[in-house]
Coordinates of N, CA, C and O in Angstrom, one line a residue:
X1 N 189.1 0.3 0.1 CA 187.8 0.9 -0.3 C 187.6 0.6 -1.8 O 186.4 0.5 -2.2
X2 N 188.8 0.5 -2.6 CA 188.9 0.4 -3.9 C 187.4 -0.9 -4.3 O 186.3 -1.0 -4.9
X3 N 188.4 -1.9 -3.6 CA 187.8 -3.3 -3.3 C 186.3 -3.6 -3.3 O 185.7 -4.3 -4.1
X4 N 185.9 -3.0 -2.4 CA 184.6 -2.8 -1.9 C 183.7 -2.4 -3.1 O 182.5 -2.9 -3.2
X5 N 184.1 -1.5 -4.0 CA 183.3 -0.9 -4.8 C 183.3 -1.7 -6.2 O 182.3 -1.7 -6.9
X6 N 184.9 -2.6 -6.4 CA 184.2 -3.5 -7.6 C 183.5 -4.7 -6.6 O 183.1 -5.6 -7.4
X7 N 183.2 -4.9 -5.8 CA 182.4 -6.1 -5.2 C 180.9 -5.9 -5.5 O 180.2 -6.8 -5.9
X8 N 180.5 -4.9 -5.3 CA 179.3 -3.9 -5.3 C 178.3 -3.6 -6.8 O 177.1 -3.6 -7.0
X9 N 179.8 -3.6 -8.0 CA 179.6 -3.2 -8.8 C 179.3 -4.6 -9.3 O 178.6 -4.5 -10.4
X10 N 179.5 -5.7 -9.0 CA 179.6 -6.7 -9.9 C 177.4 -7.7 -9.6 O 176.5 -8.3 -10.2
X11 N 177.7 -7.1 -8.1 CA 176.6 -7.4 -7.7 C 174.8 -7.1 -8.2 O 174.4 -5.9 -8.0
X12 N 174.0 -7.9 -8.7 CA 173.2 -7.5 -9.1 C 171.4 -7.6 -8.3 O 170.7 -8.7 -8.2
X13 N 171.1 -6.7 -8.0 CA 170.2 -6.7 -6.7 C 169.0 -8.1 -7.4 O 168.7 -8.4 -8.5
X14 N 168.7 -8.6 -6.2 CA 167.9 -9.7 -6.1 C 168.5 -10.9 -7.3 O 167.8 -11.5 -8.1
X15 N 169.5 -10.9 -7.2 CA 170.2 -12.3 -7.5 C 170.3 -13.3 -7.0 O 170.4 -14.3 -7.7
X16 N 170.3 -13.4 -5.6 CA 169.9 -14.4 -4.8 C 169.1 -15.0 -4.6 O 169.1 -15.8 -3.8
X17 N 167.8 -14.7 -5.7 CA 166.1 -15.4 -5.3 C 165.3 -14.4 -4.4 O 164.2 -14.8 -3.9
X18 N 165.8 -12.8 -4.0 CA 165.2 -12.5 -3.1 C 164.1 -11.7 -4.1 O 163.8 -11.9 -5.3
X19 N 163.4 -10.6 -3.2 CA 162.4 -10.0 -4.2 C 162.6 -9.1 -4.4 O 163.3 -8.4 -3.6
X20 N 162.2 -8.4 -5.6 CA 162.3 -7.1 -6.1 C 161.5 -6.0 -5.5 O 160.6 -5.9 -4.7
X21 N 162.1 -5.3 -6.0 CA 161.3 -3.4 -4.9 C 159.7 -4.1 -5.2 O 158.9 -4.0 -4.2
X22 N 159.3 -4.7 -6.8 CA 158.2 -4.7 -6.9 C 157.5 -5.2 -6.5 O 156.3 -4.9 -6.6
X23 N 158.0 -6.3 -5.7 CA 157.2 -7.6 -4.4 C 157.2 -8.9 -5.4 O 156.5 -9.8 -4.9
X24 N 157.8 -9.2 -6.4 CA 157.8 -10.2 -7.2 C 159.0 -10.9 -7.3 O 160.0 -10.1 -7.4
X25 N 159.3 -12.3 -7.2 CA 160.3 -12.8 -7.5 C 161.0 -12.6 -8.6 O 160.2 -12.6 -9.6
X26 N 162.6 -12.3 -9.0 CA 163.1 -12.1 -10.3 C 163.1 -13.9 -10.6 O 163.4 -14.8 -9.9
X27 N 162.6 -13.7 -12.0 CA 162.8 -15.0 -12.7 C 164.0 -14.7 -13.6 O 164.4 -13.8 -14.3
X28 N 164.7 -16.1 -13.0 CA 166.4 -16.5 -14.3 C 166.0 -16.0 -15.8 O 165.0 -16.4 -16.5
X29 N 166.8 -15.3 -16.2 CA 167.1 -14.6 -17.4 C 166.7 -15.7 -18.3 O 166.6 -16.8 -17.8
X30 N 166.4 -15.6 -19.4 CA 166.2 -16.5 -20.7 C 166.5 -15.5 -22.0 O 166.1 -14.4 -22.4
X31 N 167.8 -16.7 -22.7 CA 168.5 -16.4 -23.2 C 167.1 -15.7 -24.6 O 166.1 -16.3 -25.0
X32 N 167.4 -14.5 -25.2 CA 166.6 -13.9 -26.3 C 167.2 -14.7 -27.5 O 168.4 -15.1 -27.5
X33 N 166.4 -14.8 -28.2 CA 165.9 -15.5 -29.6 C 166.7 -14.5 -30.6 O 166.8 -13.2 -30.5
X34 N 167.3 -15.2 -31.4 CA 168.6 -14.1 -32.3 C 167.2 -13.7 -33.3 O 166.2 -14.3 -33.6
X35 N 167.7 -12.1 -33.6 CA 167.0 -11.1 -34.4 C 166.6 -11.9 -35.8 O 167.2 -12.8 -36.3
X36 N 165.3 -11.5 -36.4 CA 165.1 -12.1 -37.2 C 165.1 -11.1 -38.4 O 164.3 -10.1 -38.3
X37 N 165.9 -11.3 -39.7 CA 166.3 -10.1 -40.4 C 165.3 -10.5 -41.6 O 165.3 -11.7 -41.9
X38 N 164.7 -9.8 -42.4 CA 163.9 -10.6 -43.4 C 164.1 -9.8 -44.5 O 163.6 -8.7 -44.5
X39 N 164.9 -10.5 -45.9 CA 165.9 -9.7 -46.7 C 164.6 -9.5 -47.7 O 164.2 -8.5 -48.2
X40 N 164.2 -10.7 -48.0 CA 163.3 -10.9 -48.6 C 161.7 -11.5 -48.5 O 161.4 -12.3 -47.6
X41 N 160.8 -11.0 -49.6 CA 159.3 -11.5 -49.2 C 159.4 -13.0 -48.9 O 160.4 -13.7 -49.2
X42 N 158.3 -13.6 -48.2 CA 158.3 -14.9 -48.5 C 157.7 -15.4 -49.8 O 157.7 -14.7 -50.8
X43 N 157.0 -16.8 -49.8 CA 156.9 -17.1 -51.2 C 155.3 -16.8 -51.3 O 154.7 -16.8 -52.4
X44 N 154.8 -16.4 -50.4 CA 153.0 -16.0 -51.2 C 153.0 -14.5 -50.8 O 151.9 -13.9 -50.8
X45 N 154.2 -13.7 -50.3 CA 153.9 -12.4 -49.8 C 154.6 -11.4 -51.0 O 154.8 -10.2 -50.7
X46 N 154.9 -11.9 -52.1 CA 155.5 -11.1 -52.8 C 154.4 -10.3 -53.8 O 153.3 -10.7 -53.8
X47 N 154.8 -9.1 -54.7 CA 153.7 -8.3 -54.9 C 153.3 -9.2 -55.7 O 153.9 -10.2 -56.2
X48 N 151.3 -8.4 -56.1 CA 151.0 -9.3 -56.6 C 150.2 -8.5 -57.9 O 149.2 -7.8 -58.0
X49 N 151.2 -8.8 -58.8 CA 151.0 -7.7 -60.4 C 148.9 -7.7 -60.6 O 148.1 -6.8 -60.8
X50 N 148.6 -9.0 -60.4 CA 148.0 -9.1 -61.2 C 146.6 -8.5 -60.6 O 145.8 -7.7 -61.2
X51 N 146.4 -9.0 -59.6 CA 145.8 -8.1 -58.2 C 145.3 -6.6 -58.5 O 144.3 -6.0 -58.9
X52 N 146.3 -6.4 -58.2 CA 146.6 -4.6 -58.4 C 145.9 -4.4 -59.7 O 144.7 -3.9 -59.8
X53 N 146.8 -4.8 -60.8 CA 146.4 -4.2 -61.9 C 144.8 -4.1 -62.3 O 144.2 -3.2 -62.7
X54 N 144.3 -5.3 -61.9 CA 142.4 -5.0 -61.5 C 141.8 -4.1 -60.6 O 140.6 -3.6 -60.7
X55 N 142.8 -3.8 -59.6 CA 142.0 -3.0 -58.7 C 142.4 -1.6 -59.5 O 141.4 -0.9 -59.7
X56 N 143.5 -1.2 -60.0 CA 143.6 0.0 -61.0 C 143.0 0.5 -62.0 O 142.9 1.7 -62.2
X57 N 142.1 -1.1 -63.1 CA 141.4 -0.8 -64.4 C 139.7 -0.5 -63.2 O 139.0 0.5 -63.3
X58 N 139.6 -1.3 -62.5 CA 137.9 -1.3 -62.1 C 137.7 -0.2 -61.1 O 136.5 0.1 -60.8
X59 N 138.9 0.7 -60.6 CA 138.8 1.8 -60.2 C 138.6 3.2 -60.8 O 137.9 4.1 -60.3
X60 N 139.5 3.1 -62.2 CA 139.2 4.0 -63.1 C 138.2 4.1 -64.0 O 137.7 4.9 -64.7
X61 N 138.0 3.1 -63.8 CA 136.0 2.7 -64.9 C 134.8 3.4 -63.7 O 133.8 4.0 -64.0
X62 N 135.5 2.9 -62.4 CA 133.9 3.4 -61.4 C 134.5 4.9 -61.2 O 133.7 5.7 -60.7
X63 N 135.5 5.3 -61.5 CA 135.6 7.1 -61.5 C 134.9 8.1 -62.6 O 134.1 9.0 -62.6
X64 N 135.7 7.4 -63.7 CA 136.0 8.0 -65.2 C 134.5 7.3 -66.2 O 134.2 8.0 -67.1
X65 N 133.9 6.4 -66.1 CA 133.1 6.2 -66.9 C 132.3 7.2 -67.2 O 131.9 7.7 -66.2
X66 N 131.8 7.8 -68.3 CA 131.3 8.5 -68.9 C 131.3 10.5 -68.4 O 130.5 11.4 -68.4
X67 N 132.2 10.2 -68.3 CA 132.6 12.0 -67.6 C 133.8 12.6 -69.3 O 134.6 12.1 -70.0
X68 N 133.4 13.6 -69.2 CA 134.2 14.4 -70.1 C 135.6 15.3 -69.8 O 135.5 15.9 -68.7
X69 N 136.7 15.6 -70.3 CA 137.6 16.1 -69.4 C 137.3 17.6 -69.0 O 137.2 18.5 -69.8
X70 N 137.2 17.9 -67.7 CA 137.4 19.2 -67.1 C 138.5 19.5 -66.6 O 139.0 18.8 -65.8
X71 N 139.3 20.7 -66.9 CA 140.4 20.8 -66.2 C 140.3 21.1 -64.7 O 141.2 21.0 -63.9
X72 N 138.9 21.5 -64.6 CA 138.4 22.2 -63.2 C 138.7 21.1 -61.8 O 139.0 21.2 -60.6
X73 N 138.5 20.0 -63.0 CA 137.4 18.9 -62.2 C 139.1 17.6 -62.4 O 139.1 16.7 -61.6
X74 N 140.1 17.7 -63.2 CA 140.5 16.9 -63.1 C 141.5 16.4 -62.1 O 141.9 15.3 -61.9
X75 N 141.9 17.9 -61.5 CA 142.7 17.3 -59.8 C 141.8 16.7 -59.1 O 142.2 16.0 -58.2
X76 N 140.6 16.8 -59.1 CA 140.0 16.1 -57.9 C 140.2 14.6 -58.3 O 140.8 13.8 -57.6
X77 N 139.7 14.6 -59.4 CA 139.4 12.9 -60.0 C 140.9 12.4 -60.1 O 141.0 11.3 -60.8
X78 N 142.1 12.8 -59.6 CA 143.6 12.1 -60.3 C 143.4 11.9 -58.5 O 143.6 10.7 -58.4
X79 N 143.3 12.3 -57.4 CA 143.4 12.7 -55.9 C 142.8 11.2 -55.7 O 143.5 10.2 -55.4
X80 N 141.3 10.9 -55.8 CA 140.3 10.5 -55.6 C 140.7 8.7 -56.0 O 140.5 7.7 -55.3
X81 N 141.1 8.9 -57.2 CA 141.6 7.7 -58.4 C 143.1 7.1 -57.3 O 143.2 5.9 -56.9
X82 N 144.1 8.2 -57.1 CA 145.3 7.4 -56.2 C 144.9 7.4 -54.7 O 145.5 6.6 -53.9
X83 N 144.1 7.9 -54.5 CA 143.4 7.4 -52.6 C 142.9 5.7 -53.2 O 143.6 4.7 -53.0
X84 N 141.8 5.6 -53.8 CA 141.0 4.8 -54.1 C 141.9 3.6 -54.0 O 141.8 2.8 -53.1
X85 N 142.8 3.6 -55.2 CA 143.8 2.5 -55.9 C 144.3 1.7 -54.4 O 144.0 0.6 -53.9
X86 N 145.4 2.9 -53.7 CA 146.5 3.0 -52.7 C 145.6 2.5 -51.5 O 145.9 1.3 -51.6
X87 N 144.8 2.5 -50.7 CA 143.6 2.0 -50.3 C 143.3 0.6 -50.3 O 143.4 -0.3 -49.4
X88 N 143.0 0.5 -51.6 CA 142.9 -1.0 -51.9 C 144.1 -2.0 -52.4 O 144.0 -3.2 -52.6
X89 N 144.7 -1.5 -52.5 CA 146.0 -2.0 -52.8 C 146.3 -2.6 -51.1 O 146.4 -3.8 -50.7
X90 N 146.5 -1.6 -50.5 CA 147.0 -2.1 -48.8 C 146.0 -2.8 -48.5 O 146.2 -3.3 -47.4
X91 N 144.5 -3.3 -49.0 CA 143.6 -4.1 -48.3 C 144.4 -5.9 -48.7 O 144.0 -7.0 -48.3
X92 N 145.3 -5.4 -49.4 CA 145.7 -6.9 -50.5 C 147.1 -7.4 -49.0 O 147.7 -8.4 -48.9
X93 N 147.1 -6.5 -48.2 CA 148.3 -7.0 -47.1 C 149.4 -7.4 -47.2 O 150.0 -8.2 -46.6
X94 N 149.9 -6.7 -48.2 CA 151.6 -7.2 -48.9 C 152.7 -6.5 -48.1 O 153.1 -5.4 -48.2
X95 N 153.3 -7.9 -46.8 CA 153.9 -7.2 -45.5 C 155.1 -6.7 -46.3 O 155.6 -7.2 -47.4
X96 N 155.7 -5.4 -45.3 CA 156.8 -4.8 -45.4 C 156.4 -4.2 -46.9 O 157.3 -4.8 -47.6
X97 N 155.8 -3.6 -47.6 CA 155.7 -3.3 -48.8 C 155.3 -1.9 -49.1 O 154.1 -1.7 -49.1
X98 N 156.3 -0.6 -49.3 CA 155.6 0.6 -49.3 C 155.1 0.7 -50.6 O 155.6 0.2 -51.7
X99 N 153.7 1.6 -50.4 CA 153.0 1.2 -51.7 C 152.9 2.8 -52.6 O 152.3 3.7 -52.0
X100 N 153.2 3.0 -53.5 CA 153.1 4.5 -54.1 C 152.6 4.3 -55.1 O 153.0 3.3 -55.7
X101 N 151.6 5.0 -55.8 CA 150.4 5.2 -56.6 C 150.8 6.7 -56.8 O 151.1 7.5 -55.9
X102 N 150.7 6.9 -58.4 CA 150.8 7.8 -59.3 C 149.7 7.7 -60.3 O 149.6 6.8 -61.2
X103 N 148.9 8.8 -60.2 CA 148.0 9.0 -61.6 C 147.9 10.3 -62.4 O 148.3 11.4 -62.0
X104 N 147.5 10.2 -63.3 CA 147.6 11.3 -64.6 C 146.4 11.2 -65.3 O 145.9 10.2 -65.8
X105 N 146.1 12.3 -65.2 CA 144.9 12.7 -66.4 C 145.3 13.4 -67.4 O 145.8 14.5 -66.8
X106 N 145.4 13.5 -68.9 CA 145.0 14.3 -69.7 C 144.1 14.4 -70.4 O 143.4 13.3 -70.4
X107 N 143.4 15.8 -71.5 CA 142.9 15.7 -72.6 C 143.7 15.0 -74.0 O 144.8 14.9 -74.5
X108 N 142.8 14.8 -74.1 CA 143.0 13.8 -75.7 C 142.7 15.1 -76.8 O 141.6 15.5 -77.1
X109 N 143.7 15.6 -77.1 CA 143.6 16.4 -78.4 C 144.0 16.0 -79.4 O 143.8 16.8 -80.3
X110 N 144.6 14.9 -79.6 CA 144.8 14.0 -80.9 C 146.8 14.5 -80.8 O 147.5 14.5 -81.8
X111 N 147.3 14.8 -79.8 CA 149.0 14.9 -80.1 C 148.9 13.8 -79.1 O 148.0 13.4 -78.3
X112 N 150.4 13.3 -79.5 CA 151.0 12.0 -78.4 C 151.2 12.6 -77.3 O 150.8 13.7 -77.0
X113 N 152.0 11.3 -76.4 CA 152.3 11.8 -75.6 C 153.3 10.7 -74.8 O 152.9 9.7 -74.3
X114 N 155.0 11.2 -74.8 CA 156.0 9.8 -74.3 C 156.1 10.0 -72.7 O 156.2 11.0 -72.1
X115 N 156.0 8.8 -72.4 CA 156.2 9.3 -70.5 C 157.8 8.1 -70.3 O 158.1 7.1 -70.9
X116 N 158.5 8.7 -69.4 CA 159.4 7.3 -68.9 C 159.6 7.4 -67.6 O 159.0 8.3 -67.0
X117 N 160.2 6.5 -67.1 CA 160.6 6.4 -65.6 C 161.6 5.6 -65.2 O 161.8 4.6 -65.7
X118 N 162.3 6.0 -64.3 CA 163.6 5.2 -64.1 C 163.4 4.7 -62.4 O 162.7 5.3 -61.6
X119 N 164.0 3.8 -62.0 CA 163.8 3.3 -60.6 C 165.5 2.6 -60.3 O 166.3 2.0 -60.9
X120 N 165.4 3.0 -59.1 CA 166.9 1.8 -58.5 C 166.2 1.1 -57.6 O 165.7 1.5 -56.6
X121 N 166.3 0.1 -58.0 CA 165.8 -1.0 -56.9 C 166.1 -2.3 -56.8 O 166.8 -2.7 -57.8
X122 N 165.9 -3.4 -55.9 CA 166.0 -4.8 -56.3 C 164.9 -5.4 -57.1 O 163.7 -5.3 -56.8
X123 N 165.6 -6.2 -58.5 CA 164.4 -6.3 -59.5 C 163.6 -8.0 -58.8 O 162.6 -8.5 -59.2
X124 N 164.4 -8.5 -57.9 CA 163.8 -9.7 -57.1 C 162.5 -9.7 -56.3 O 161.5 -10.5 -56.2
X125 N 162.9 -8.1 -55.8 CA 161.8 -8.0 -54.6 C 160.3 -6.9 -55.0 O 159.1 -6.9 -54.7
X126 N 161.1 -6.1 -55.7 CA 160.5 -4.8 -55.6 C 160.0 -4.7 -57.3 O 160.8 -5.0 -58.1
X127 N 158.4 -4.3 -57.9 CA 157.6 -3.9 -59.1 C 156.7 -3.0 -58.8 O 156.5 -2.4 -57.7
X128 N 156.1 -3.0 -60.1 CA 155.4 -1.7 -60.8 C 154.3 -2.3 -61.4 O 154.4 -3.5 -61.7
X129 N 153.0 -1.4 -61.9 CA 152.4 -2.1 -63.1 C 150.8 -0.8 -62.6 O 150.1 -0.3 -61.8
X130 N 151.2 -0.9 -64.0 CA 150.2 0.3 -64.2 C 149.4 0.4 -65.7 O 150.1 0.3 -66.7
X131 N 148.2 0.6 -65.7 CA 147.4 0.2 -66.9 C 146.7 2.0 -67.3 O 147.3 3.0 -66.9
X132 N 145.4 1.8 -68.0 CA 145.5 3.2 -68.4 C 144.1 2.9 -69.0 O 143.8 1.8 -69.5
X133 N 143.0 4.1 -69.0 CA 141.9 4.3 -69.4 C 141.7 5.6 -70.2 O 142.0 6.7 -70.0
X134 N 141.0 5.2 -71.4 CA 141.0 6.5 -72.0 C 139.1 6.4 -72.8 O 138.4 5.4 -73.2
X135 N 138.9 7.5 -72.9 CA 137.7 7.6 -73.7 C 137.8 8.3 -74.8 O 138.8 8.0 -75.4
X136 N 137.0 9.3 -75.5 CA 136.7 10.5 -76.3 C 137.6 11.8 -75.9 O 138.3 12.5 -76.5
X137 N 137.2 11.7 -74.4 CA 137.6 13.2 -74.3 C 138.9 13.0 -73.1 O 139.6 14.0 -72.8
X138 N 139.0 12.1 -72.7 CA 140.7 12.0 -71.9 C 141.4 10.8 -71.8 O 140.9 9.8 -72.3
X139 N 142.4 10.9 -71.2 CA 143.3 9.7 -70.9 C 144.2 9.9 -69.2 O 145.0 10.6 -68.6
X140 N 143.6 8.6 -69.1 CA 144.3 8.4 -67.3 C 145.1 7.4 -67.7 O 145.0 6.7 -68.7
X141 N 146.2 7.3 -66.7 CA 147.4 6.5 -66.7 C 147.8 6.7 -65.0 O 148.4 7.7 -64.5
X142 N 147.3 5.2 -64.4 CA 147.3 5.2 -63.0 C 148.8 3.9 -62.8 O 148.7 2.8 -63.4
X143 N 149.7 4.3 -62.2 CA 150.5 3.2 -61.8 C 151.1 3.2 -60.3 O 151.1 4.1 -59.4
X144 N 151.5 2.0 -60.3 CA 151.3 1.3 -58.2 C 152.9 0.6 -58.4 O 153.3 -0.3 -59.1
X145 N 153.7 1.8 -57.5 CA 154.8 1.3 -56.8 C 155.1 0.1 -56.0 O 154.7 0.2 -54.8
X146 N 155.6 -0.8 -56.1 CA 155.7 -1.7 -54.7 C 157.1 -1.9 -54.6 O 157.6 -2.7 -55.4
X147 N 157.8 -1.3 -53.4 CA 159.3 -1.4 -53.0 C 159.0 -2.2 -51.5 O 158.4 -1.7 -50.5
X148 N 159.4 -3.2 -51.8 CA 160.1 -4.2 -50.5 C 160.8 -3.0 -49.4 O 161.4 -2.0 -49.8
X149 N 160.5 -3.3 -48.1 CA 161.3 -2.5 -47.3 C 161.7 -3.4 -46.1 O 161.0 -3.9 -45.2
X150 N 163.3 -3.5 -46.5 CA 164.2 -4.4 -45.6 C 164.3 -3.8 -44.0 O 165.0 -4.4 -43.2

């Protein structure tokens, strides 16, 4: 009986050419195509600094031109400014590429102001680039993540 059951087991229904439950003949297996792993962009898919950085200055000119700083008013316009950017940025189609956009508004009261930032990443695959608008009465500082995703 043992017998019987690896005979059974080894057996695979409609192997013979006959038909399946579904009324269709099974077609011979074909071997799959080995996984395709893609460590890195190719050579015109990599980010593209320069791109971005236009769509960042000509977005904050059609937001921020001639407006004064409100604090009321300035979450909407930092919300508005990283939809806008992040938006157009993905219109640019940079495959496998998560895209994060960061903006800042302040008032200009005449004190400085130091910002830094730290990142772990691959410096082959993965940048940054972020420009900055300022007038009389504020200062924006919009910058666009692009991390490669393996």
């Amino acid at each position: 009986m043992a017998d019987d059951e690896e005979v059974v087991d080894e057996e695979t229904p409609g192997a013979g050419g006959d038909e399946s439950e579904g009324g269709t003949p099974v077609e011979a297996e074909k071997p799959l195509a080995p996984p395709k792993y893609e460590v890195r962009p190719g050579l015109g898919e990599k980010f593209q600094s320069q791109n971005i950085r236009d769509i960042i200055l000509t977005t904050m000119q059609e937001q921020l031109t001639g407006r004064q700083y409100r604090s009321d008013q300035a979450q909407k316009w930092v919300k508005v400014i990283a939809n806008a950017v992040r938006q157009r940025v993905q219109e640019l189609d940079m495959k496998r590429y998560k895209i994060l956009v960061q903006c800042t508004i302040l008032e200009m009261k005449g004190a400085g102001v130091k910002c830094g930032q730290r990142c772990i990443w691959d410096p082959e695959t993965d940048d940054y680039v972020g420009d900055l608008f300022r007038n009389d009465s504020l200062y924006c500082y919009t910058i666009v993540y692009g991390v490669y995703m393996y």
